[in-house]
């Protein structure tokens, strides 16, 4: 610990400033005016990293699925040694550039300082290290010394597929990433909006991976039309990793669901990103000039909110069926757990109304938005009885909505296509079943990320990818030196 009194002399959290709302909603750039790596912010950053107490038992490690070596890189930043900080960061995380921007930071809610002070700004320190590392040229391709002659296919190019592929390529296996979409990145490419992470960060990582030898094949719908079949995969590759995400969205089977203007979030968000990048879209769904209702109070809903704000919606309402969480940790979720508290994302700062404990009873059309197009929602307040939402009598009301976006989560993998062709088994929750080594019931076929875990987070997808890669390496060579931070059955951090 470079500064044993840092946590006493600096008690407040200091973070880079976000751009003013009226300015940032006029573009799709990231919301921060300043990066942690900017020269003017460095003294603040060093002061903040110096608040780390280098705890004997660093609970932040355990909060992080990757087991990030947080006190080590806090200390190195405190000393201004960004090169070594970057090395220690990459020792456990392939893509701190993604997690530093997008992770909800369970490490911070587990930080020991958080017991009686605001926790260390771990996520910002992480982002600052990786931004500096790229700026200074510390991030270079790690080309394998020798090739094993083994071929691996990774299906899906989200964070799980990319982490798996990078680990296996570096271990010397010839690794191809097959992706259905026209560009690589999974939800990082077409789900998460530009204002949360500019795609340039993804592209520079993909450049590094390509230089290391990973082969990318976008436009490859495995198990679909014109793509390789499950049989082809088993014939051509020594191992296969399914990192196909959890892509079936939860629906809302209410009266009027079939009306025009009602869309799943993942029909809306990818189009919006394509438009920002000047890519072609068919029949663009836009919020411009409309009353927008987003059903679902989570991150996907917030991404729809920020996008609709930038497209110029007339009004935006985000409905959440659960009651509004409190500002403080609930008694049943004490430190160091990740608590359900009221959070304000950058999109919420920008506008829109959040309505809690409210459910949609019906979607209606009065014809004013065009034949068969939604114009209103009928909603009710609800209370939970026996775990089920029950409408409160007398609370029914109509809210205007010419665009309704469903952001209610995902229920698993499609069971047709490659899953069916390979014959891998899927559990009752729509997840591909795997054993403790990420292996499916089909020899040589593994699974990583949301496809096996269910809808989750980027940090878990990377941890799964790293661990699955270790299992594949062991399968191919009889042993491995690759790290495996988690096991599916226990989900414990094991490094
Ligand atoms: C809108 C949205 C916002 C989110 N924001 C955050 C956030 O801010 N922070 C966070 O931590 N998490 C966030 N998440 C969750 C996070 O993005 C996911 O947990 C993570 O991307 C899962 O990674 P994955 O690699 O398992 O799958 P995905 O990222 O879903 O990638 C799977 C890929 O597989 C491809 N694929 C599927 N089937 C085939 C096939 N047959 N052939 C070829 N390719 C195929 C898909 O096209 C896709 O590109 C968000 C999720 C959504 C939907
Ligand atoms: S728990 Fe917090 S204070 Fe302790 S080592 Fe981790 S970041 Fe530092």
Coordinates of C-alpha atoms and ligand atoms in Angstrom, one line a residue:
X1 CA 0.0 0.0 0.0
X2 CA 1.7 3.2 -1.2
X3 CA -0.3 5.6 1.0
X4 CA -1.3 4.1 4.3
X5 CA -3.3 7.1 5.2
X6 CA -5.0 7.7 1.8
X7 CA -8.4 6.5 3.0
X8 CA -8.2 8.9 5.9
X9 CA -7.0 12.0 4.0
X10 CA -9.3 11.5 1.0
X11 CA -12.8 10.4 2.2
X12 CA -14.9 11.3 -0.9
X13 CA -15.2 9.5 -4.2
X14 CA -14.2 11.6 -7.2
X15 CA -15.1 10.6 -10.7
X16 CA -14.7 12.1 -14.2
X17 CA -17.4 14.5 -15.2
X18 CA -20.2 13.5 -17.5
X19 CA -21.0 15.9 -20.3
X20 CA -24.0 18.2 -19.7
X21 CA -27.3 16.5 -20.6
X22 CA -28.4 19.1 -23.2
X23 CA -25.1 18.6 -25.0
X24 CA -24.7 14.9 -24.9
X25 CA -28.2 14.0 -26.0
X26 CA -27.4 15.7 -29.3
X27 CA -25.0 13.0 -30.2
X28 CA -24.2 9.3 -29.5
X29 CA -20.7 9.7 -28.1
X30 CA -19.9 8.3 -24.7
X31 CA -21.4 10.4 -21.9
X32 CA -18.1 11.3 -20.2
X33 CA -16.4 14.6 -21.0
X34 CA -13.2 13.5 -19.4
X35 CA -11.5 10.1 -19.3
X36 CA -9.8 8.9 -16.2
X37 CA -6.6 8.7 -18.3
X38 CA -6.7 12.4 -19.2
X39 CA -3.8 14.4 -17.8
X40 CA -6.0 16.8 -15.9
X41 CA -7.7 14.0 -14.1
X42 CA -4.5 12.0 -13.2
X43 CA -3.9 13.7 -9.8
X44 CA -7.5 12.9 -8.8
X45 CA -7.1 9.3 -10.1
X46 CA -3.9 8.8 -8.1
X47 CA -5.6 10.2 -5.0
X48 CA -8.5 7.9 -5.4
X49 CA -6.4 4.8 -6.1
X50 CA -4.5 5.8 -2.9
X51 CA -7.7 5.3 -0.9
X52 CA -7.3 1.5 -1.3
X53 CA -6.4 -0.1 2.1
X54 CA -4.7 -3.2 0.6
X55 CA -6.9 -5.2 2.8
X56 CA -5.6 -8.4 4.3
X57 CA -8.7 -10.1 2.9
X58 CA -9.6 -8.0 -0.2
X59 CA -13.4 -8.6 -0.5
X60 CA -13.3 -6.8 -3.8
X61 CA -11.5 -9.8 -5.3
X62 CA -14.4 -12.0 -4.3
X63 CA -16.9 -9.6 -5.6
X64 CA -15.4 -9.8 -9.0
X65 CA -16.1 -13.0 -11.0
X66 CA -12.7 -12.6 -12.7
X67 CA -10.9 -12.4 -9.4
X68 CA -9.3 -9.1 -10.5
X69 CA -6.1 -8.2 -8.5
X70 CA -7.6 -4.9 -7.5
X71 CA -5.3 -3.8 -4.6
X72 CA -2.3 -4.6 -6.7
X73 CA -3.3 -2.3 -9.6
X74 CA -4.6 0.4 -7.2
X75 CA -1.1 0.5 -5.7
X76 CA 0.6 0.6 -9.1
X77 CA -1.7 3.5 -10.2
X78 CA -1.0 5.3 -7.0
X79 CA 2.7 5.1 -7.9
X80 CA 2.0 6.1 -11.6
X81 CA 3.2 2.8 -13.0
X82 CA 0.5 2.2 -15.6
X83 CA 2.5 -0.3 -17.6
X84 CA 2.7 -2.8 -14.7
X85 CA -0.9 -1.9 -13.7
X86 CA -2.0 -2.9 -17.2
X87 CA -0.1 -6.2 -16.9
X88 CA -1.7 -7.1 -13.6
X89 CA -5.1 -6.0 -15.0
X90 CA -4.7 -8.3 -18.0
X91 CA -3.5 -11.2 -15.8
X92 CA -7.2 -11.8 -15.0
X93 CA -9.3 -9.9 -17.5
X94 CA -9.0 -10.1 -21.3
X95 CA -11.2 -7.0 -21.9
X96 CA -10.9 -4.4 -19.1
X97 CA -11.8 -1.8 -21.8
X98 CA -15.3 -3.4 -21.8
X99 CA -15.8 -4.0 -18.1
X100 CA -14.2 -0.6 -17.1
X101 CA -17.1 1.0 -19.1
X102 CA -20.0 -1.4 -18.7
X103 CA -19.7 -3.4 -15.5
X104 CA -22.1 -2.7 -12.7
X105 CA -19.0 -3.2 -10.5
X106 CA -19.8 -5.9 -7.9
X107 CA -16.2 -5.3 -6.7
X108 CA -17.2 -1.8 -5.5
X109 CA -20.2 -3.0 -3.5
X110 CA -17.9 -5.6 -1.9
X111 CA -15.1 -3.1 -1.1
X112 CA -14.2 -3.1 2.6
X113 CA -14.0 0.7 2.6
X114 CA -17.7 0.7 1.7
X115 CA -18.6 -0.4 5.2
X116 CA -18.3 3.1 6.6
X117 CA -17.1 5.3 3.6
X118 CA -17.9 5.5 -0.1
X119 CA -16.0 2.6 -1.7
X120 CA -12.8 2.9 -3.8
X121 CA -13.6 4.0 -7.4
X122 CA -12.3 0.6 -8.7
X123 CA -14.2 0.7 -12.0
X124 CA -12.8 4.1 -12.9
X125 CA -9.3 3.1 -12.0
X126 CA -9.7 0.0 -14.2
X127 CA -10.9 2.1 -17.2
X128 CA -8.1 4.6 -16.7
X129 CA -5.4 1.9 -16.7
X130 CA -6.7 0.3 -19.9
X131 CA -7.2 3.7 -21.7
X132 CA -3.7 4.7 -20.8
X133 CA -2.3 1.3 -21.8
X134 CA -3.9 1.7 -25.3
X135 CA -2.7 5.3 -25.5
X136 CA 0.8 4.4 -24.6
X137 CA 1.0 1.4 -26.8
X138 CA 1.3 -1.1 -23.9
X139 CA -1.4 -3.4 -25.4
X140 CA 0.2 -5.4 -28.1
X141 CA -0.7 -8.7 -29.8
X142 CA 0.5 -11.8 -27.8
X143 CA 1.3 -14.2 -30.7
X144 CA 1.6 -17.8 -29.6
X145 CA 5.2 -19.3 -29.8
X146 CA 4.0 -22.4 -31.4
X147 CA 0.8 -23.9 -32.9
X148 CA -0.7 -27.1 -31.6
X149 CA -2.3 -28.1 -35.0
X150 CA -5.7 -28.3 -33.2
X151 CA -8.7 -26.5 -34.6
X152 CA -11.5 -24.9 -32.5
X153 CA -14.7 -23.3 -33.6
X154 CA -16.3 -20.7 -31.3
X155 CA -19.9 -20.0 -32.3
X156 CA -20.9 -16.5 -31.3
X157 CA -18.7 -13.4 -30.9
X158 CA -20.0 -11.7 -27.7
X159 CA -17.7 -11.3 -24.7
X160 CA -17.8 -15.0 -23.8
X161 CA -16.9 -16.1 -27.4
X162 CA -14.2 -13.4 -27.7
X163 CA -12.6 -14.3 -24.3
X164 CA -12.7 -18.0 -25.1
X165 CA -11.1 -17.4 -28.5
X166 CA -8.4 -15.1 -27.3
X167 CA -7.3 -17.6 -24.6
X168 CA -7.3 -20.6 -27.0
X169 CA -5.5 -18.7 -29.8
X170 CA -2.8 -17.7 -27.3
X171 CA -2.5 -21.3 -26.2
X172 CA -1.6 -22.2 -29.8
X173 CA -4.9 -23.6 -31.1
X174 CA -6.2 -22.4 -34.5
X175 CA -9.4 -20.7 -33.4
X176 CA -12.2 -19.5 -35.7
X177 CA -15.1 -17.3 -34.4
X178 CA -18.2 -17.8 -36.4
X179 CA -20.8 -15.0 -36.0
X180 CA -24.3 -14.8 -37.5
X181 CA -24.4 -11.0 -37.6
X182 CA -22.6 -9.0 -40.2
X183 CA -20.1 -7.7 -37.6
X184 CA -18.3 -9.3 -34.7
X185 CA -19.0 -8.4 -31.0
X186 CA -22.4 -9.9 -29.9
X187 CA -24.3 -7.6 -27.7
X188 CA -21.2 -5.3 -27.5
X189 CA -21.7 -4.6 -31.2
X190 CA -25.5 -4.2 -31.7
X191 CA -27.1 -4.4 -28.2
X192 CA -25.2 -1.9 -26.1
X193 CA -25.5 1.7 -27.4
X194 CA -22.6 3.8 -28.5
X195 CA -23.2 6.3 -25.6
X196 CA -22.3 3.5 -23.2
X197 CA -19.3 2.2 -25.2
X198 CA -18.1 3.6 -28.5
X199 CA -17.5 0.7 -30.9
X200 CA -14.0 2.0 -31.6
X201 CA -13.0 0.3 -28.3
X202 CA -14.4 -3.0 -29.5
X203 CA -12.7 -2.6 -32.9
X204 CA -9.2 -2.0 -31.5
X205 CA -9.5 -5.2 -29.4
X206 CA -10.6 -7.2 -32.4
X207 CA -7.5 -5.8 -34.3
X208 CA -5.3 -7.1 -31.4
X209 CA -7.1 -10.5 -31.6
X210 CA -6.8 -10.8 -35.4
X211 CA -3.0 -9.9 -35.1
X212 CA -2.7 -12.8 -32.6
X213 CA -4.2 -15.2 -35.1
X214 CA -7.9 -15.5 -34.2
X215 CA -9.9 -16.0 -37.4
X216 CA -13.2 -14.0 -37.6
X217 CA -16.1 -15.1 -39.8
X218 CA -19.0 -12.7 -39.5
X219 CA -22.1 -13.5 -41.6
X220 CA -21.9 -17.2 -40.6
X221 CA -25.3 -18.4 -39.3
X222 CA -24.2 -21.8 -37.9
X223 CA -27.1 -24.3 -38.2
X224 CA -29.1 -21.7 -40.2
X225 CA -29.5 -21.0 -43.9
X226 CA -26.2 -21.2 -45.8
X227 CA -24.2 -21.8 -42.6
X228 CA -22.3 -24.8 -41.4
X229 CA -24.4 -27.5 -39.8
X230 CA -23.7 -29.2 -36.4
X231 CA -22.4 -32.2 -38.3
X232 CA -20.0 -30.0 -40.3
X233 CA -18.6 -28.5 -37.0
X234 CA -17.9 -31.9 -35.5
X235 CA -16.2 -33.0 -38.7
X236 CA -14.0 -30.0 -39.3
X237 CA -13.0 -29.0 -35.8
X238 CA -11.4 -30.8 -32.8
X239 CA -13.6 -28.8 -30.4
X240 CA -16.6 -26.5 -30.5
X241 CA -17.6 -23.8 -28.1
X242 CA -21.2 -22.6 -28.1
X243 CA -21.2 -18.9 -27.0
X244 CA -24.4 -18.1 -28.7
X245 CA -25.9 -15.9 -25.9
X246 CA -29.4 -16.0 -24.5
X247 CA -31.3 -14.6 -27.4
X248 CA -35.0 -15.4 -27.0
X249 CA -36.7 -12.4 -25.5
X250 CA -39.4 -12.6 -22.8
X251 CA -42.7 -11.6 -24.3
X252 CA -45.8 -9.9 -22.9
X253 CA -48.9 -11.9 -23.9
X254 CA -51.6 -9.2 -23.3
X255 CA -54.5 -8.1 -25.5
X256 CA -53.2 -6.0 -28.3
X257 CA -49.6 -7.3 -28.3
X258 CA -49.9 -7.9 -32.1
X259 CA -50.5 -4.2 -32.8
X260 CA -48.0 -2.3 -35.0
X261 CA -45.6 -0.2 -33.0
X262 CA -44.9 -2.8 -30.3
X263 CA -41.4 -4.2 -30.6
X264 CA -38.8 -6.1 -28.6
X265 CA -35.9 -4.0 -27.4
X266 CA -33.5 -6.1 -29.5
X267 CA -35.5 -5.3 -32.6
X268 CA -35.0 -1.6 -31.8
X269 CA -31.5 -1.1 -30.4
X270 CA -29.5 -2.9 -33.1
X271 CA -31.2 -0.8 -35.8
X272 CA -30.5 2.4 -33.9
X273 CA -26.7 1.5 -33.7
X274 CA -26.7 0.7 -37.4
X275 CA -28.1 4.1 -38.2
X276 CA -25.5 5.8 -36.1
X277 CA -22.8 4.0 -38.1
X278 CA -24.5 4.7 -41.4
X279 CA -25.3 1.1 -42.0
X280 CA -28.5 0.0 -43.9
X281 CA -31.7 -0.9 -42.0
X282 CA -35.1 -2.0 -43.3
X283 CA -38.1 -0.2 -41.9
X284 CA -36.4 1.7 -39.1
X285 CA -38.2 1.8 -35.8
X286 CA -37.8 5.3 -34.5
X287 CA -38.9 7.1 -31.4
X288 CA -38.9 10.5 -33.1
X289 CA -41.9 12.6 -32.2
X290 CA -43.6 9.7 -30.4
X291 CA -44.8 8.9 -26.9
X292 CA -42.7 5.9 -26.0
X293 CA -43.4 3.4 -23.3
X294 CA -40.6 1.0 -22.3
X295 CA -41.8 -2.1 -20.4
X296 CA -39.0 -3.3 -18.1
X297 CA -36.9 -1.3 -15.6
X298 CA -33.5 -2.9 -16.1
X299 CA -30.4 -2.0 -18.1
X300 CA -31.9 -2.9 -21.5
X301 CA -34.8 -0.6 -20.7
X302 CA -32.4 2.2 -19.8
X303 CA -30.5 1.7 -23.1
X304 CA -33.9 2.1 -24.9
X305 CA -34.5 5.2 -22.9
X306 CA -31.2 6.8 -23.8
X307 CA -31.7 5.9 -27.4
X308 CA -35.3 7.2 -27.6
X309 CA -34.1 10.5 -25.9
X310 CA -31.5 11.0 -28.6
X311 CA -34.0 10.1 -31.4
X312 CA -36.3 12.9 -30.2
X313 CA -39.2 11.2 -28.5
X314 CA -42.0 13.4 -27.3
X315 CA -42.4 11.6 -24.0
X316 CA -40.8 8.5 -22.5
X317 CA -42.2 6.3 -19.7
X318 CA -40.3 3.3 -18.3
X319 CA -42.6 0.9 -16.5
X320 CA -41.3 -1.5 -13.9
X321 CA -43.5 -4.2 -12.3
X322 CA -41.5 -4.4 -9.1
X323 CA -41.7 -1.7 -6.4
X324 CA -39.1 1.1 -6.4
X325 CA -36.0 -0.1 -4.5
X326 CA -34.7 2.0 -1.6
X327 CA -31.6 4.2 -1.6
X328 CA -29.9 2.2 1.1
X329 CA -29.0 -1.5 1.2
X330 CA -32.0 -3.6 2.3
X331 CA -31.4 -5.4 5.6
X332 CA -31.3 -8.8 3.8
X333 CA -28.6 -7.7 1.4
X334 CA -25.7 -6.6 3.7
X335 CA -22.2 -5.8 2.7
X336 CA -20.4 -7.4 0.8
X337 CA -23.4 -8.6 -1.3
X338 CA -24.5 -6.8 -4.5
X339 CA -27.7 -5.0 -3.3
X340 CA -30.9 -4.1 -5.1
X341 CA -30.9 -0.3 -4.6
X342 CA -32.3 2.6 -6.6
X343 CA -29.7 3.4 -9.3
X344 CA -29.6 6.3 -11.7
X345 CA -28.0 5.5 -15.0
X346 CA -26.8 8.2 -17.4
X347 CA -29.9 7.6 -19.5
X348 CA -32.1 8.3 -16.5
X349 CA -30.3 11.6 -15.9
X350 CA -31.3 12.7 -19.4
X351 CA -35.1 12.4 -19.0
X352 CA -38.1 10.1 -19.0
X353 CA -40.3 9.1 -16.2
X354 CA -39.8 5.9 -14.2
X355 CA -43.1 4.3 -12.9
X356 CA -42.8 1.4 -10.4
X357 CA -45.2 -1.3 -9.2
X358 CA -47.2 -1.0 -12.5
X359 CA -48.2 -3.7 -15.0
X360 CA -49.6 -3.5 -18.5
X361 CA -53.1 -4.9 -18.8
X362 CA -53.8 -4.2 -22.5
X363 CA -52.3 -2.4 -25.6
X364 CA -55.0 -0.5 -27.5
X365 CA -55.3 1.4 -30.8
X366 CA -57.8 4.2 -31.4
X367 CA -56.7 4.4 -35.0
X368 CA -55.1 7.9 -34.7
X369 CA -51.6 6.5 -35.3
X370 CA -52.7 4.5 -38.3
X371 CA -54.8 1.3 -38.8
X372 CA -53.8 -1.4 -36.4
X373 CA -51.1 0.7 -34.7
X374 CA -50.8 1.1 -30.9
X375 CA -51.8 4.4 -29.4
X376 CA -52.3 3.7 -25.7
X377 CA -51.5 1.3 -22.9
X378 CA -53.9 0.4 -20.2
X379 CA -51.9 -0.1 -16.9
X380 CA -52.6 -0.9 -13.3
X381 CA -50.7 -0.5 -10.1
X382 CA -49.9 -3.9 -8.6
X383 CA -49.0 -5.4 -5.2
X384 CA -47.3 -8.7 -4.8
X385 CA -49.3 -11.4 -3.1
X386 CA -47.8 -14.9 -2.8
X387 CA -45.1 -13.8 -5.2
X388 CA -47.6 -12.8 -7.9
X389 CA -48.5 -9.3 -9.0
X390 CA -52.2 -8.4 -8.3
X391 CA -53.8 -5.3 -9.8
X392 CA -54.9 -2.7 -7.2
X393 CA -58.6 -1.9 -7.7
X394 CA -59.4 1.6 -9.0
X395 CA -55.8 2.3 -10.3
X396 CA -56.5 1.5 -14.0
X397 CA -55.3 4.3 -16.3
X398 CA -54.3 4.9 -19.9
X399 CA -51.0 6.2 -21.0
X400 CA -50.3 7.4 -24.6
X401 CA -47.9 5.2 -26.5
X402 CA -47.2 5.1 -30.3
X403 CA -44.1 3.1 -29.7
X404 CA -43.9 0.3 -27.1
X405 CA -40.5 -1.4 -26.4
X406 CA -40.4 -4.7 -24.5
X407 CA -37.3 -5.0 -22.3
X408 CA -38.2 -7.8 -20.0
X409 CA -35.2 -10.0 -20.2
X410 CA -34.4 -13.2 -22.1
X411 CA -35.5 -16.7 -21.6
X412 CA -32.7 -18.8 -23.2
X413 CA -31.3 -20.2 -26.4
X414 CA -33.3 -21.3 -29.5
X415 CA -33.6 -25.1 -29.4
X416 CA -33.7 -25.4 -33.2
X417 CA -30.7 -24.8 -35.4
X418 CA -27.2 -25.6 -34.1
X419 CA -28.5 -26.7 -30.7
X420 CA -30.8 -29.3 -32.2
X421 CA -28.3 -30.3 -34.9
X422 CA -25.5 -31.0 -32.4
X423 CA -28.0 -32.7 -30.0
X424 CA -26.9 -30.7 -26.9
X425 CA -29.4 -30.8 -24.1
X426 CA -31.1 -27.7 -22.7
X427 CA -32.5 -27.3 -19.2
X428 CA -36.0 -26.1 -18.2
X429 CA -34.7 -22.5 -18.0
X430 CA -33.5 -22.5 -21.6
X431 CA -29.8 -22.9 -20.8
X432 CA -27.5 -25.3 -22.5
X433 CA -26.6 -27.9 -19.9
X434 CA -22.9 -28.3 -18.9
X435 CA -20.8 -30.1 -16.4
X436 CA -18.2 -28.5 -14.1
X437 CA -15.8 -28.3 -17.1
X438 CA -18.2 -26.4 -19.3
X439 CA -18.7 -29.5 -21.4
X440 CA -22.1 -30.4 -22.8
X441 CA -23.5 -33.9 -23.2
X442 CA -21.8 -34.1 -26.7
X443 CA -18.1 -34.9 -26.5
X444 CA -15.9 -32.1 -27.7
X445 CA -18.7 -29.5 -27.5
X446 CA -18.5 -26.9 -24.7
X447 CA -20.6 -23.9 -23.8
X448 CA -19.8 -20.4 -22.3
X449 CA -21.6 -17.2 -21.4
X450 CA -25.3 -16.4 -21.4
X451 CA -26.0 -19.6 -23.5
X452 CA -25.1 -21.8 -20.5
X453 CA -25.5 -19.4 -17.6
X454 CA -28.7 -17.6 -18.6
X455 CA -28.9 -13.8 -19.1
X456 CA -26.1 -12.2 -17.1
X457 CA -23.3 -9.6 -17.3
X458 CA -20.2 -9.0 -19.4
X459 CA -17.9 -9.7 -16.6
X460 CA -19.4 -13.2 -16.1
X461 CA -19.3 -13.8 -19.8
X462 CA -15.5 -13.1 -19.8
X463 CA -15.0 -15.3 -16.7
X464 CA -17.0 -18.1 -18.4
X465 CA -15.0 -17.7 -21.6
X466 CA -11.7 -17.9 -19.8
X467 CA -12.8 -20.9 -17.8
X468 CA -14.3 -22.7 -20.8
X469 CA -11.0 -22.1 -22.7
X470 CA -9.1 -23.9 -19.9
X471 CA -11.4 -26.9 -20.2
X472 CA -11.1 -27.0 -24.0
X473 CA -7.3 -26.8 -23.7
X474 CA -7.3 -29.7 -21.2
X475 CA -9.6 -31.7 -23.5
X476 CA -7.3 -31.1 -26.5
X477 CA -3.9 -31.6 -24.8
X478 CA -4.6 -33.5 -21.6
X479 CA -3.5 -30.6 -19.4
X480 CA -3.6 -26.8 -19.3
X481 CA -1.9 -23.8 -17.9
X482 CA -4.8 -21.5 -18.7
X483 CA -6.5 -20.0 -15.6
X484 CA -10.1 -20.9 -14.8
X485 CA -11.7 -18.3 -12.5
X486 CA -15.1 -20.0 -12.1
X487 CA -16.8 -23.4 -12.2
X488 CA -20.5 -23.6 -13.3
X489 CA -21.8 -25.6 -10.4
X490 CA -20.4 -23.5 -7.6
X491 CA -19.8 -20.3 -9.5
X492 CA -17.1 -19.5 -7.0
X493 CA -14.1 -17.5 -7.9
X494 CA -11.3 -19.9 -7.7
X495 CA -8.2 -17.9 -8.4
Ligands
LIG1 C1 -29.4 -4.1 -24.4 C2 -28.5 -4.8 -23.4 C3 -27.6 -4.0 -22.7 C4 -26.7 -4.6 -21.8 N1 -25.9 -3.8 -21.0 C5 -25.0 -4.4 -20.2 C6 -24.1 -3.6 -19.4 O1 -24.1 -2.4 -19.5 N2 -23.2 -4.3 -18.6 C7 -23.2 -5.6 -18.5 O2 -22.3 -6.2 -17.8 N3 -24.0 -6.4 -19.3 C8 -24.9 -5.8 -20.1 N4 -25.8 -6.6 -20.8 C9 -25.7 -8.1 -20.7 C10 -24.4 -8.6 -21.6 O3 -24.4 -7.9 -22.8 C11 -24.5 -10.1 -21.8 O4 -24.5 -10.7 -20.6 C12 -23.3 -10.5 -22.6 O5 -23.1 -9.9 -23.8 C13 -23.3 -12.1 -22.8 O6 -22.2 -12.4 -23.6 P1 -22.3 -13.7 -24.5 O7 -21.0 -13.7 -25.2 O8 -22.7 -14.9 -23.7 O9 -23.5 -13.5 -25.6 P2 -23.9 -12.3 -26.6 O10 -23.2 -11.1 -26.3 O11 -25.3 -12.3 -26.6 O12 -23.3 -12.9 -28.0 C14 -23.8 -14.0 -28.6 C15 -23.5 -14.0 -30.1 O13 -23.8 -15.3 -30.7 C16 -24.3 -15.0 -32.0 N5 -25.0 -16.3 -32.4 C17 -26.1 -16.8 -31.8 N6 -26.5 -17.9 -32.5 C18 -25.6 -18.1 -33.5 C19 -25.4 -19.0 -34.6 N7 -26.3 -20.0 -34.7 N8 -24.4 -18.9 -35.4 C20 -23.5 -17.8 -35.3 N9 -23.6 -16.9 -34.3 C21 -24.6 -17.0 -33.4 C22 -25.2 -13.9 -31.8 O14 -25.5 -13.2 -33.0 C23 -24.4 -13.0 -30.9 O15 -23.6 -12.1 -31.6 C24 -26.7 -6.0 -21.7 C25 -27.6 -6.8 -22.4 C26 -28.5 -6.2 -23.3 C27 -29.4 -7.0 -24.1
LIG2 S1 -11.7 -4.2 -0.6 FE1 -11.6 -2.0 -1.3 S2 -10.0 -1.1 0.2 FE2 -9.8 -3.3 0.3 S3 -8.3 -4.0 -1.1 FE3 -10.2 -4.1 -2.2 S4 -10.4 -2.0 -3.2 FE4 -8.8 -1.8 -1.6

